[in-house]
Coordinates of C-alpha atoms and ligand atoms in Angstrom, one line a residue:
X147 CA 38.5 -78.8 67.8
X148 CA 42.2 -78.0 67.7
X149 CA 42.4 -74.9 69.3
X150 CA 45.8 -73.7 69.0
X151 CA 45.7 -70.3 68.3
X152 CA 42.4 -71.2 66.1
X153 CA 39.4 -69.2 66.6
X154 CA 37.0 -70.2 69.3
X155 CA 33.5 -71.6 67.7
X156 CA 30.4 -70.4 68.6
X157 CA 27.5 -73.1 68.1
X158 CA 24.2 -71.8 66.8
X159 CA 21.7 -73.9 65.7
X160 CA 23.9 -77.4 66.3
X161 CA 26.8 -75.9 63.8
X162 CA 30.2 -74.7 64.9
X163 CA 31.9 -71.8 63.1
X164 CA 33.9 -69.2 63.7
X165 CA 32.3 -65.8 63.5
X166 CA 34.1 -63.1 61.4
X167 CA 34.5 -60.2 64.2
X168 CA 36.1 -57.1 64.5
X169 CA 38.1 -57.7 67.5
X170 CA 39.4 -61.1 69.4
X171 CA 40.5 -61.7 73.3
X172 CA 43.0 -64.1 73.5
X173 CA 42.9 -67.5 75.4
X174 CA 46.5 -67.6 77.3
X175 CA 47.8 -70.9 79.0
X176 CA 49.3 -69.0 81.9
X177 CA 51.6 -71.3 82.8
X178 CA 53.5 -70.4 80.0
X179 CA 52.0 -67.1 78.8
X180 CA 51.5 -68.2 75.4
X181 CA 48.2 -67.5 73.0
X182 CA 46.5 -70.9 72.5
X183 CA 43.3 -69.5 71.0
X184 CA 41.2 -66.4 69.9
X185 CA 38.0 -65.7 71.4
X186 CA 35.9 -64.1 68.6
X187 CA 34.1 -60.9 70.6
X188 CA 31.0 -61.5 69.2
X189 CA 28.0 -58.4 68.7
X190 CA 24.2 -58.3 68.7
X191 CA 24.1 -60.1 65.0
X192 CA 25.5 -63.1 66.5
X193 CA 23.2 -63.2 69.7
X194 CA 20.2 -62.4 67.6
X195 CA 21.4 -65.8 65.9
X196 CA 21.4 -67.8 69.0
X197 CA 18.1 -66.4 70.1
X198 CA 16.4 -67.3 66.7
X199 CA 17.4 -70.5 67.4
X200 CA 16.2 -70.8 71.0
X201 CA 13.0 -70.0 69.8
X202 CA 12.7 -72.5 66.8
X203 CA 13.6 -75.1 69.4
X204 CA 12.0 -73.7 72.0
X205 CA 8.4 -75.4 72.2
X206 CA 9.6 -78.8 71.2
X207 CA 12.1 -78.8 73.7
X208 CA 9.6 -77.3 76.5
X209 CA 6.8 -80.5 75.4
X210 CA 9.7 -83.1 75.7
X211 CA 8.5 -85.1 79.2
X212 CA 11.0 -84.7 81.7
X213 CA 12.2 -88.3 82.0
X214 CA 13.5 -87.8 78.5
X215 CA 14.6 -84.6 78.8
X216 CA 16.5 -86.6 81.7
X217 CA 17.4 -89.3 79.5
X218 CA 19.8 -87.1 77.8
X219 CA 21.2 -85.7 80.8
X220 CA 22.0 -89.4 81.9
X221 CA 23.7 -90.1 78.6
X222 CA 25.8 -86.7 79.1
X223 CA 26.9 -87.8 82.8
X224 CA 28.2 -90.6 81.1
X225 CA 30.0 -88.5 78.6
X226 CA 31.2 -86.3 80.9
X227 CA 32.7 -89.5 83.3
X228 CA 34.3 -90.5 79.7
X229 CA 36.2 -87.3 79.0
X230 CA 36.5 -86.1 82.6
X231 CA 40.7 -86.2 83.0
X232 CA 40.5 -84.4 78.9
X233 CA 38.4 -82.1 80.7
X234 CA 40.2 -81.2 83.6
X235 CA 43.2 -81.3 81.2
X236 CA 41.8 -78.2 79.4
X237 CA 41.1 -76.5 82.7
X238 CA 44.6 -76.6 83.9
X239 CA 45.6 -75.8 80.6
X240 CA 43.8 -72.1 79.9
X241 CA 43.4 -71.5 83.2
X242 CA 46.5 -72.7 85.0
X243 CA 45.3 -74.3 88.0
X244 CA 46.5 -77.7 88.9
X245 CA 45.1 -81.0 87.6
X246 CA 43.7 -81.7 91.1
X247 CA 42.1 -78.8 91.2
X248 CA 41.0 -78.6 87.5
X249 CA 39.2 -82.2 89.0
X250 CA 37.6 -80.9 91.5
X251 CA 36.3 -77.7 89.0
X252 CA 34.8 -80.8 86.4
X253 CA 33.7 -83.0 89.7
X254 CA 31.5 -80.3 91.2
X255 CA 30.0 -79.9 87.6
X256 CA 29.1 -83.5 87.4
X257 CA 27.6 -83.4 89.9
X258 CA 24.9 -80.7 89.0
X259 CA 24.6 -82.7 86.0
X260 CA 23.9 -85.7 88.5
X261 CA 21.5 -83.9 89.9
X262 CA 19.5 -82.1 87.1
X263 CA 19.0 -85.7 86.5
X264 CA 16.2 -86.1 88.9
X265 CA 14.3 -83.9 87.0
X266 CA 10.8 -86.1 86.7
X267 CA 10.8 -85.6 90.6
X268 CA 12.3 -82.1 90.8
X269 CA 9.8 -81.0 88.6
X270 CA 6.4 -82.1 90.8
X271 CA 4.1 -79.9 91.6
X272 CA 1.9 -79.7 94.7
X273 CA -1.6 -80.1 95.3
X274 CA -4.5 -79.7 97.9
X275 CA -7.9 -81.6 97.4
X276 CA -10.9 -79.6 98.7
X277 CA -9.8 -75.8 99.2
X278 CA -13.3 -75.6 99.6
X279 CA -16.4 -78.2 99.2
X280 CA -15.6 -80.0 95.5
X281 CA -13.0 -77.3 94.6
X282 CA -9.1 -78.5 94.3
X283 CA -6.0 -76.5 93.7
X284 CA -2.5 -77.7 92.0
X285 CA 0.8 -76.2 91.0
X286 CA 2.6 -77.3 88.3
X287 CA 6.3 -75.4 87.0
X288 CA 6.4 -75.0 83.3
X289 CA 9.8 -73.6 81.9
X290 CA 10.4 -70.0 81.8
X291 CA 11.5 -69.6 78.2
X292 CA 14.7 -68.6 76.3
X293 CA 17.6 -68.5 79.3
X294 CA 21.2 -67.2 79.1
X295 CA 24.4 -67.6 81.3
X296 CA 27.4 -65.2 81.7
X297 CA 30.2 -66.8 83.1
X298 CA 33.7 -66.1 84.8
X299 CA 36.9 -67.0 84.4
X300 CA 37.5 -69.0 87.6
X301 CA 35.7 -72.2 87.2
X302 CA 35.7 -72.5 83.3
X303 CA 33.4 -76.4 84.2
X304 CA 31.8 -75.7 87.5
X305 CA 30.0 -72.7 86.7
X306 CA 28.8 -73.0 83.1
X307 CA 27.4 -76.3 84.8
X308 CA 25.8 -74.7 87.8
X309 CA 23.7 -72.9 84.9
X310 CA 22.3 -75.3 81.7
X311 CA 21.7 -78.7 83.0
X312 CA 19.1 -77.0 85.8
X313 CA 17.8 -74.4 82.8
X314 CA 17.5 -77.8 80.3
X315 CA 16.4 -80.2 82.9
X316 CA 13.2 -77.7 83.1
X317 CA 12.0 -77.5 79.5
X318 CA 13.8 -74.3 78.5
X319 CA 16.6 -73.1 76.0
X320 CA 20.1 -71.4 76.3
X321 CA 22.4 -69.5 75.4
X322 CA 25.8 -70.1 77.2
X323 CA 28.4 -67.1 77.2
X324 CA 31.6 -68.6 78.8
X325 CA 34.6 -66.1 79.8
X326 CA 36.2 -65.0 76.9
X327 CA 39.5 -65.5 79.0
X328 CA 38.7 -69.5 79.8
X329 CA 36.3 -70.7 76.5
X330 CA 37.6 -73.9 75.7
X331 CA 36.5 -76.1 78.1
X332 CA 32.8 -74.7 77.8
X333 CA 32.9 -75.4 74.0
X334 CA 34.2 -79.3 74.8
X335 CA 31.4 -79.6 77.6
X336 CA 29.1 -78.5 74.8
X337 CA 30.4 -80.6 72.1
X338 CA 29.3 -83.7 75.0
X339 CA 26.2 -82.7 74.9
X340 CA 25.5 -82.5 71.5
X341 CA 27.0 -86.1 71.2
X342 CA 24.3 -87.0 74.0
X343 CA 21.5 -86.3 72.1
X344 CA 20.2 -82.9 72.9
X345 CA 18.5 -81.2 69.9
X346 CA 19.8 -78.4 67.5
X347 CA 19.2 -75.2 68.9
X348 CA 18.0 -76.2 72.4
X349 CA 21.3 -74.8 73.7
X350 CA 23.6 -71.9 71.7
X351 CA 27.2 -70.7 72.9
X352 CA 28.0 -66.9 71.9
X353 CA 31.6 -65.1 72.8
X354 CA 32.6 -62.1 73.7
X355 CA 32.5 -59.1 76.5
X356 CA 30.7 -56.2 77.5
X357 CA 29.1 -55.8 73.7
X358 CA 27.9 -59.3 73.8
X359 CA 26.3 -59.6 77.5
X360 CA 24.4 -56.3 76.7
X361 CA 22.8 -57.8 73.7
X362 CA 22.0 -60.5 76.1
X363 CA 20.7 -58.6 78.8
X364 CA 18.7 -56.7 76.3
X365 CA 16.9 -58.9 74.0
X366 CA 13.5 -58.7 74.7
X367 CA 12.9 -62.5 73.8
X368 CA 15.8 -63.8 76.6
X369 CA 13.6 -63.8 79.9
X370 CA 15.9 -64.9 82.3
X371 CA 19.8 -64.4 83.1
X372 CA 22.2 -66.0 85.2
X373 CA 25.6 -64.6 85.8
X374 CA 28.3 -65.5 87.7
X375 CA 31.4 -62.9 88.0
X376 CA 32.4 -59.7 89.9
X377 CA 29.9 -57.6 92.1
X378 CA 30.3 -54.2 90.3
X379 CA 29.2 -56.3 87.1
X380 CA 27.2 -58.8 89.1
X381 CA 25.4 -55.4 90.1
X382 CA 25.3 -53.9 86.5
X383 CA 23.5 -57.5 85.3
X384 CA 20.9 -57.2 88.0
X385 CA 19.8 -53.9 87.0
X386 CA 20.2 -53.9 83.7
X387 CA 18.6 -57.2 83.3
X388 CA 15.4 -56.5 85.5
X389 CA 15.1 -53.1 83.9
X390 CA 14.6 -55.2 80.5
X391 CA 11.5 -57.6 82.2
X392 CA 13.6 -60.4 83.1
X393 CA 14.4 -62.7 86.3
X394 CA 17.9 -62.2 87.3
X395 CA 20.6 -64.2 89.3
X396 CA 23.8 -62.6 89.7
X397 CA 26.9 -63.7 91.9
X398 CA 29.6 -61.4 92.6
X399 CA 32.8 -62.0 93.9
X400 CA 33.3 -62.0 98.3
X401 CA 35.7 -61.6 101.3
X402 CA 35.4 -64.5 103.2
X403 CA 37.1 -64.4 106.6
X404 CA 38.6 -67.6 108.2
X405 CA 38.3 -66.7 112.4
X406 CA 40.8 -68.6 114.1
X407 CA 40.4 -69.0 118.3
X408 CA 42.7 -69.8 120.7
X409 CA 41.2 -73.2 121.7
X410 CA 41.4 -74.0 117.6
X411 CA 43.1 -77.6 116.6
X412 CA 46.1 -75.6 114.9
X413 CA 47.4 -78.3 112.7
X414 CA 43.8 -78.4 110.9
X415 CA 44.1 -74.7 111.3
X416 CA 46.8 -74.4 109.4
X417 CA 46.3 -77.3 106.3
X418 CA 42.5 -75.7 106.5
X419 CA 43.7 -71.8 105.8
X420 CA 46.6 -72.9 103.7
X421 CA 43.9 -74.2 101.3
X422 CA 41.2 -71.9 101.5
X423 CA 43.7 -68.8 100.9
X424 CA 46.0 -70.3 97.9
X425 CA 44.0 -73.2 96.5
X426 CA 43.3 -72.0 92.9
X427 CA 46.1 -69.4 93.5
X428 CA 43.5 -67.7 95.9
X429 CA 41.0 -67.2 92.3
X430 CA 38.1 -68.7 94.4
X431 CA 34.9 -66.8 95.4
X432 CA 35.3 -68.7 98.6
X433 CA 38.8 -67.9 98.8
X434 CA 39.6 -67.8 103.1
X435 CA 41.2 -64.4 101.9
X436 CA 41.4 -63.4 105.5
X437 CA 42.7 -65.0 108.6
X438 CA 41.2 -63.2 111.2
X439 CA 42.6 -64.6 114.9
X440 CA 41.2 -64.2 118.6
X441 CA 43.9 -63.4 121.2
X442 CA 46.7 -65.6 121.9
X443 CA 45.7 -67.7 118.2
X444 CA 48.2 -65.4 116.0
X445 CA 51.2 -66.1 117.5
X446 CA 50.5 -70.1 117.8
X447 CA 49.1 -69.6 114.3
X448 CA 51.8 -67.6 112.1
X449 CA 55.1 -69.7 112.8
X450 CA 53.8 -72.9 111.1
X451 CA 51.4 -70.8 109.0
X452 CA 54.6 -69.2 107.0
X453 CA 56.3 -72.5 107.0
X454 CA 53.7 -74.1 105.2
X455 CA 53.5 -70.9 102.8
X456 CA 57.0 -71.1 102.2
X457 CA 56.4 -74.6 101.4
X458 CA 54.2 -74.1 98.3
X459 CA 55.5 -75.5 95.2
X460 CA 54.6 -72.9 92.4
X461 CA 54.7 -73.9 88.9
X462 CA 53.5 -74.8 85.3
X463 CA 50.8 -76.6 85.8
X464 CA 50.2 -77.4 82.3
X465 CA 53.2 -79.3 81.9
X466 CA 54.6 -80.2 85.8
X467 CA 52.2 -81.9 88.2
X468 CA 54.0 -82.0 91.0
X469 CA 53.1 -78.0 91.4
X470 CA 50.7 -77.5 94.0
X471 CA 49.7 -74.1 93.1
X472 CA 49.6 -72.7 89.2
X473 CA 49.4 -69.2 87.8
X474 CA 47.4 -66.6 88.3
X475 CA 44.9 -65.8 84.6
X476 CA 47.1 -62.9 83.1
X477 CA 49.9 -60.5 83.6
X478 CA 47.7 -57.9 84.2
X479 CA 46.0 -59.3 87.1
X480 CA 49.4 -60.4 88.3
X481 CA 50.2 -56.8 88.8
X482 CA 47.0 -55.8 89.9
X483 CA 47.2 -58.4 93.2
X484 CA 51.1 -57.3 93.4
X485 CA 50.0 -53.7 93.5
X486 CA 47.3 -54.2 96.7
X487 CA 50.0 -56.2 98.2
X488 CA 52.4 -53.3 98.1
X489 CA 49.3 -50.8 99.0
X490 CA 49.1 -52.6 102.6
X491 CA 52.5 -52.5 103.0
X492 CA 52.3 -48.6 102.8
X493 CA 49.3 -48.6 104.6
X494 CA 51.2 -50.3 107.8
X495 CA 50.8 -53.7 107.2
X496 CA 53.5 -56.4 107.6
X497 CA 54.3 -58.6 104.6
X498 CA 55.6 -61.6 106.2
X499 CA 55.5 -64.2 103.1
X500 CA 56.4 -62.5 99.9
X501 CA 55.3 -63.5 96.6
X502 CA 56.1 -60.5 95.0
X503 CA 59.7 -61.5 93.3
X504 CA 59.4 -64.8 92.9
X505 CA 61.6 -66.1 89.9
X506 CA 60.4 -68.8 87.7
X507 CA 63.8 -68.6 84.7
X508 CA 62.3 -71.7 83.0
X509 CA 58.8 -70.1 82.3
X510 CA 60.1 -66.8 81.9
X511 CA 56.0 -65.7 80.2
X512 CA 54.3 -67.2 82.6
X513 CA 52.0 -65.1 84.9
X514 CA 53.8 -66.6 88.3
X515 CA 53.1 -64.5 91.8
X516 CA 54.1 -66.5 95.5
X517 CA 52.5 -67.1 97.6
X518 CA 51.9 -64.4 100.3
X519 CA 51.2 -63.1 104.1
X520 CA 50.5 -60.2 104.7
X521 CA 50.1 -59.5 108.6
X522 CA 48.5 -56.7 110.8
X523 CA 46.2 -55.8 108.3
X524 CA 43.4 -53.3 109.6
X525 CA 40.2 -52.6 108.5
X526 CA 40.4 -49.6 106.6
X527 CA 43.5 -50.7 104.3
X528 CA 42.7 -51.3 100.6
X529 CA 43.9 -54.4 100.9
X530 CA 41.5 -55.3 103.7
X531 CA 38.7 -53.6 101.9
X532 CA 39.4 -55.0 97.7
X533 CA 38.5 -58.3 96.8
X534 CA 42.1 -59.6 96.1
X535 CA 41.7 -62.7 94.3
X536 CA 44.8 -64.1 94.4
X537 CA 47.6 -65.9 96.4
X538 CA 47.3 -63.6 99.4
X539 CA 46.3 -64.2 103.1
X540 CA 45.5 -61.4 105.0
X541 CA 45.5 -61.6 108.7
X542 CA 43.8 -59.4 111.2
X543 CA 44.1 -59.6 114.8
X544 CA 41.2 -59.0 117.3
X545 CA 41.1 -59.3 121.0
X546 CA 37.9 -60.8 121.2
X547 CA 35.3 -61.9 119.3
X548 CA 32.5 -59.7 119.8
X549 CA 34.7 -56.9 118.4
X550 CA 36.1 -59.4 115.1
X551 CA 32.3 -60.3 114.1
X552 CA 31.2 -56.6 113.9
X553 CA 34.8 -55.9 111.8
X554 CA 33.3 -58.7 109.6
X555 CA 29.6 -57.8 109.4
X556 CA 31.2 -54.5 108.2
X557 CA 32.1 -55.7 104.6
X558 CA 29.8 -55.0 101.6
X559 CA 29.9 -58.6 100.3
X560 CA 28.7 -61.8 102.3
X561 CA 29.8 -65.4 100.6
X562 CA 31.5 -67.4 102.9
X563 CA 32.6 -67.1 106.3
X564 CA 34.4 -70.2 108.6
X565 CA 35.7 -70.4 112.1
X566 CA 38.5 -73.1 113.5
X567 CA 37.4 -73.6 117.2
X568 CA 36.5 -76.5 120.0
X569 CA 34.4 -73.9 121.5
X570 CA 30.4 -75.2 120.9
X571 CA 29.4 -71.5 122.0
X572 CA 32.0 -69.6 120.1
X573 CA 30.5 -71.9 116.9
X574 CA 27.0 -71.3 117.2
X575 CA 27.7 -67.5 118.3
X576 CA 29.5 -67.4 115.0
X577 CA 27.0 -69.6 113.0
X578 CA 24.5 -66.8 114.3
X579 CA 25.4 -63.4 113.7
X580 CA 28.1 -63.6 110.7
X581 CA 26.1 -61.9 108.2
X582 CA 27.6 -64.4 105.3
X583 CA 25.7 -66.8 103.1
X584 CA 27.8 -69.7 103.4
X585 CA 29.5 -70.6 106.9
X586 CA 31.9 -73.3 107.5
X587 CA 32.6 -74.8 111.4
X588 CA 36.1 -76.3 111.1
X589 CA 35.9 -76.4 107.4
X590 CA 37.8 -73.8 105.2
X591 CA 35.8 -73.7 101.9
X592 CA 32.4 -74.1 102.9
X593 CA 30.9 -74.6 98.7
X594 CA 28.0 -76.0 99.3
X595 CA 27.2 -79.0 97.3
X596 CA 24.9 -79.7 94.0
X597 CA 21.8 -80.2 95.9
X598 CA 22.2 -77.1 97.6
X599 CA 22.0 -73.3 97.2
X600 CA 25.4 -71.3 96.4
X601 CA 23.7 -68.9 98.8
X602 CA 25.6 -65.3 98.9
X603 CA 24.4 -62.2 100.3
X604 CA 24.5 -58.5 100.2
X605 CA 27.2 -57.5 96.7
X606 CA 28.0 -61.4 96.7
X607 CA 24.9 -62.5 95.3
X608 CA 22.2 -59.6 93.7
X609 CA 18.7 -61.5 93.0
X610 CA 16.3 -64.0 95.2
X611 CA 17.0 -67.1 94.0
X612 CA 20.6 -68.3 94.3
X613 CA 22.2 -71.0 91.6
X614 CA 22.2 -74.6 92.2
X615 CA 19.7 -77.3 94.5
X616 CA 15.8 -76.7 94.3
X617 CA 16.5 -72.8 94.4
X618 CA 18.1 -73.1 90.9
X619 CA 14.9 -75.4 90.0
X620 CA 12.8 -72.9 91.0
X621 CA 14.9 -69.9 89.3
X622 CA 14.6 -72.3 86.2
X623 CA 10.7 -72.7 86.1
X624 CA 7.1 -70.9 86.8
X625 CA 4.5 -71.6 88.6
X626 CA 1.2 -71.9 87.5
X627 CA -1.9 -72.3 90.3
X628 CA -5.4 -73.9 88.7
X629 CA -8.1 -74.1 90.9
X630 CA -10.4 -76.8 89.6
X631 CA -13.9 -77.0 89.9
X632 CA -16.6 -79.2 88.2
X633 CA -20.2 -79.1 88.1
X634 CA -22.4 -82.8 87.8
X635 CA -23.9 -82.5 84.3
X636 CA -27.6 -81.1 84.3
X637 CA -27.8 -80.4 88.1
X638 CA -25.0 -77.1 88.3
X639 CA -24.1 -79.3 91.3
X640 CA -20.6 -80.1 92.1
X641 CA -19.2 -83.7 92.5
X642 CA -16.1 -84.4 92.8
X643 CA -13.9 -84.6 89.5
X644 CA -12.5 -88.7 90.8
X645 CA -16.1 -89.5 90.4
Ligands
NAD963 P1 34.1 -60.4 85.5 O1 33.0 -59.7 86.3 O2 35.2 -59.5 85.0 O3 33.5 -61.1 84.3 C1 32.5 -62.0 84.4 C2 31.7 -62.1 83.1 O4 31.1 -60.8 82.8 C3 32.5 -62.4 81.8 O5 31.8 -63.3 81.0 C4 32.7 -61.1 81.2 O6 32.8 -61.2 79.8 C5 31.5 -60.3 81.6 N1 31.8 -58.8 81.7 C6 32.9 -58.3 82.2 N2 32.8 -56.9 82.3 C7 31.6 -56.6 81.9 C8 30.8 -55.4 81.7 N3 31.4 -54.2 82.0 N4 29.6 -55.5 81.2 C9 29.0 -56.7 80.9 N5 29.7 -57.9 81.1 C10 30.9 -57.8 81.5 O7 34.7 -61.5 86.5 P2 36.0 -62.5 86.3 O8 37.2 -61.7 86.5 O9 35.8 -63.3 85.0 O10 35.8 -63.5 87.5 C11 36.2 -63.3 88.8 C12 35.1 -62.7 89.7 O11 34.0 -63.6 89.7 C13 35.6 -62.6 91.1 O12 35.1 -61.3 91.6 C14 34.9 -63.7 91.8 O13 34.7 -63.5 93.2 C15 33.6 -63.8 91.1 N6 33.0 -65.2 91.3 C16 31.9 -65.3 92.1 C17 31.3 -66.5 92.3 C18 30.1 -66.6 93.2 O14 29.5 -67.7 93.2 N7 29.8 -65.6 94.0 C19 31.9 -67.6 91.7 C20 33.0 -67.5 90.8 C21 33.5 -66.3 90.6

């Protein structure tokens, strides 16, 4: 497809066109601030499309065995592995990360796709002989139907692939709305699959916003969502979505705290924090958004902190790739991070990197902000309270423990949490009473991988079963229980069925 400024396809029914709309969002390479594409905001007519075409591929999809629905998932990987730097290209390019990161965003994608491979074996059942004399019971999963996934504008590969290679894997059809900020990549990872095989109208992509996710959360022939995005929406899908008779899992967006003790390693402190807070230009779910130290560990930890801060090469990613941190999505999220940033600092706080002027005369458009530290943040600031999502470490200072854990436990959301210490008690104290989903020990980004769940709580995750590993199988499929019994002809007598 060339993109520039084009329309962004939908694909109903294996075609590509461009919808006629009323309105358009457009698709901005931030590093530059220029349009590359319009994201047709598509309506109900459009959805109703994709859903008609669920359904006409919907029970020969659902009877395709397993192994070659996993066939085609195999051929994909391999598609995938193909295009993967043209893919990573096209993340850096609308969303303005770096390559290496854009990498890492297609990697982690893969390997869901790696994983929804083993579907034959995913996809067992269990059985017990002899529940009671000559009776048996089994449970098999059979798909749950017609599935759709909402997506955000963070990880335009990772996340649309947390979603339709588990839902296709296990016998059902989708509909994939990417973010209308980031749609690109999603319509070349679906273009792959088509080219792998996978049948007309097994999986649909609609466009759009709020108009378009209501018809989806709506349609009384969609019976499951999956949505990935902030927690006052993430909340808004959960309800909505269950009100209409559907299973829903919704992720919303996190303050993930980073403790820090005095008997940390520093220097792994320090690389550790500096990529947890500004890797993605902090637009991570498991951003380490907040350094929160014990004791003496601020004043070891802050001197080589803002050195390695100040050391952060900001720049075009799309066109420079010796920039280690990109853009943030628009201008007006720009301001929006700039604005809480200037909030703590009326509030009390101490900005001690700042990001807020930084100057980039060659890119003049582009959505730049620094880097930035912002020190002696408390508890009831805005900035300690709003998820920030952007190149900003907070840091809050506790005497002890005890007291930073229940400052923690206090937040509404619950996605990651991580502590830098030598101290097996201090770990396992930690491990034990954060109330987060995700924990890391010496590691700053704890994402857990493929084969496991992305497993937020409290406004970070609305819903039971989280996205990804055998939760996401599980979220994908239902379970049917039979009981078996049969009777020796003639006698009413039972026998067992091997006889
Ligand atoms: P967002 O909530 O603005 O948008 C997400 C999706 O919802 C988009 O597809 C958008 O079109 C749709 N949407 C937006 N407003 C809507 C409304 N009022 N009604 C219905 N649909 C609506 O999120 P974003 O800005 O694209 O992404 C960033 C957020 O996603 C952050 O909060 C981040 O923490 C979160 N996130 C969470 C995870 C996780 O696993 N918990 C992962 C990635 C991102």
């Amino acid at each position: 497809m060339n993109a520039k400024t084009a329309g962004v396809p939908v694909f109903i029914n294996g075609e590509w066109f461009v919808p006629q709309t009323d309105s358009h969002t457009p698709v901005c390479d931030p590093s530059l601030g220029e349009v590359i594409a319009q994201t047709p905001m598509c309506g109900p007519d459009i959805v109703d499309q994709a859903v008609a075409a669920c359904d006409a591929a919907a029970l020969d999809w659902a009877e395709t065995p397993p192994v070659e629905r996993a066939r085609i998932l195999f051929r994909y990987k391999m598609l995938l592995e193909d295009h993967f730097e043209e893919l990573a290209q096209s993340v850096t390019r609308e969303h303005g990360k770096t390559l290496t990161e854009a990498r890492g965003d297609v990697r982690r994608g893969v390997e869901v796709v790696e994983y929804a491979c083993g579907a034959p074996e995913l996809l067992k059942g269990e059985s017990l002989e002899n529940i009671a004399r000559g009776i048996d019971c089994d449970v098999i999963k059979q798909p749950v139907g017609i599935c759709a996934g909402i997506c955000p504008y963070n990880f335009p590969a990772l996340v649309p692939m947390w979603m339709y290679p588990l839902a296709l894997a296990c016998g059902n059809t989708f509909i994939l709305k990417p973010s209308e900020k980031v749609p690109l990549t999603g319509v070349r990872l679906i273009e792959l699959l088509q080219e792998a095989g996978l049948p007309k109208g097994v999986l649909n992509i609609v466009h759009g916003g709020k108009a378009c996710v209501d018809a989806l959360l709506t349609h009384p022939k969609i019976r499951a969502i999956s949505f990935v995005g902030s927690s006052p929406v993430a909340k808004y899908i959960f309800e909505t979505g269950t009100q209409h008779g559907k299973r829903v899992q919704a992720a919303g967006g996190a303050k993930n705290y980073v403790f820090v003790m005095p008997d940390a390693d520093f220097k792994h402190s320090v690389t550790g924090l500096v990529d947890a807070a500004f890797g993605c230009a902090g637009q991570r779910c498991m951003a380490g958004s907040t350094a929160v130290t014990i004791g003496p560990a601020a004043d070891k930890l802050l001197p080589p902190l803002a050195e390695a801060v100040r050391a952060i090469k900001v720049g075009p990613t799309s066109c420079d790739p010796t920039a280690n941190m990109g853009p943030v999505i628009s201008a007006q999220h720009r301001e929006k991070v700039a604005g809480l940033i200037t909030s703590g600092e009326k509030e009390g706080a101490h900005v001690v990197v700042d990001g807020r002027h930084l100057k980039m005369p060659d890119y003049p458009k582009g959505f730049y902000l620094g880097p930035t530290i912002v020190d002696k943040v408390r508890a009831d600031m805005t900035i300690a309270k709003e998820e920030v999502f952007g190149p900003v470490l907070n840091v809050m200072r506790f005497e002890d423990l005890e007291s930073a854990i229940e400052m923690a436990n206090r937040t509404i959301f619950g996605n990651g949490a991580c502590i830098y210490t030598q101290s097996g008690k201090a770990a396992r104290e930690f491990r034990h009473r954060i109330k987060s989903g995700m924990v890391g020990i010496n590691v700053g980004v704890p994402a857990p991988l493929a084969y496991f769940p992305f497993s937020g709580w409290d406004h970070s995750f609305f819903g039971d079963l989280h996205l990804q590993g055998r939760e996401g199988i599980m979220f994908y499929t239902r379970q049917k229980v039979t009981t078996w019994r049969w009777f020796r002809q003639g006698e009413g007598d039972i026998w067992h069925k091997e006889k």
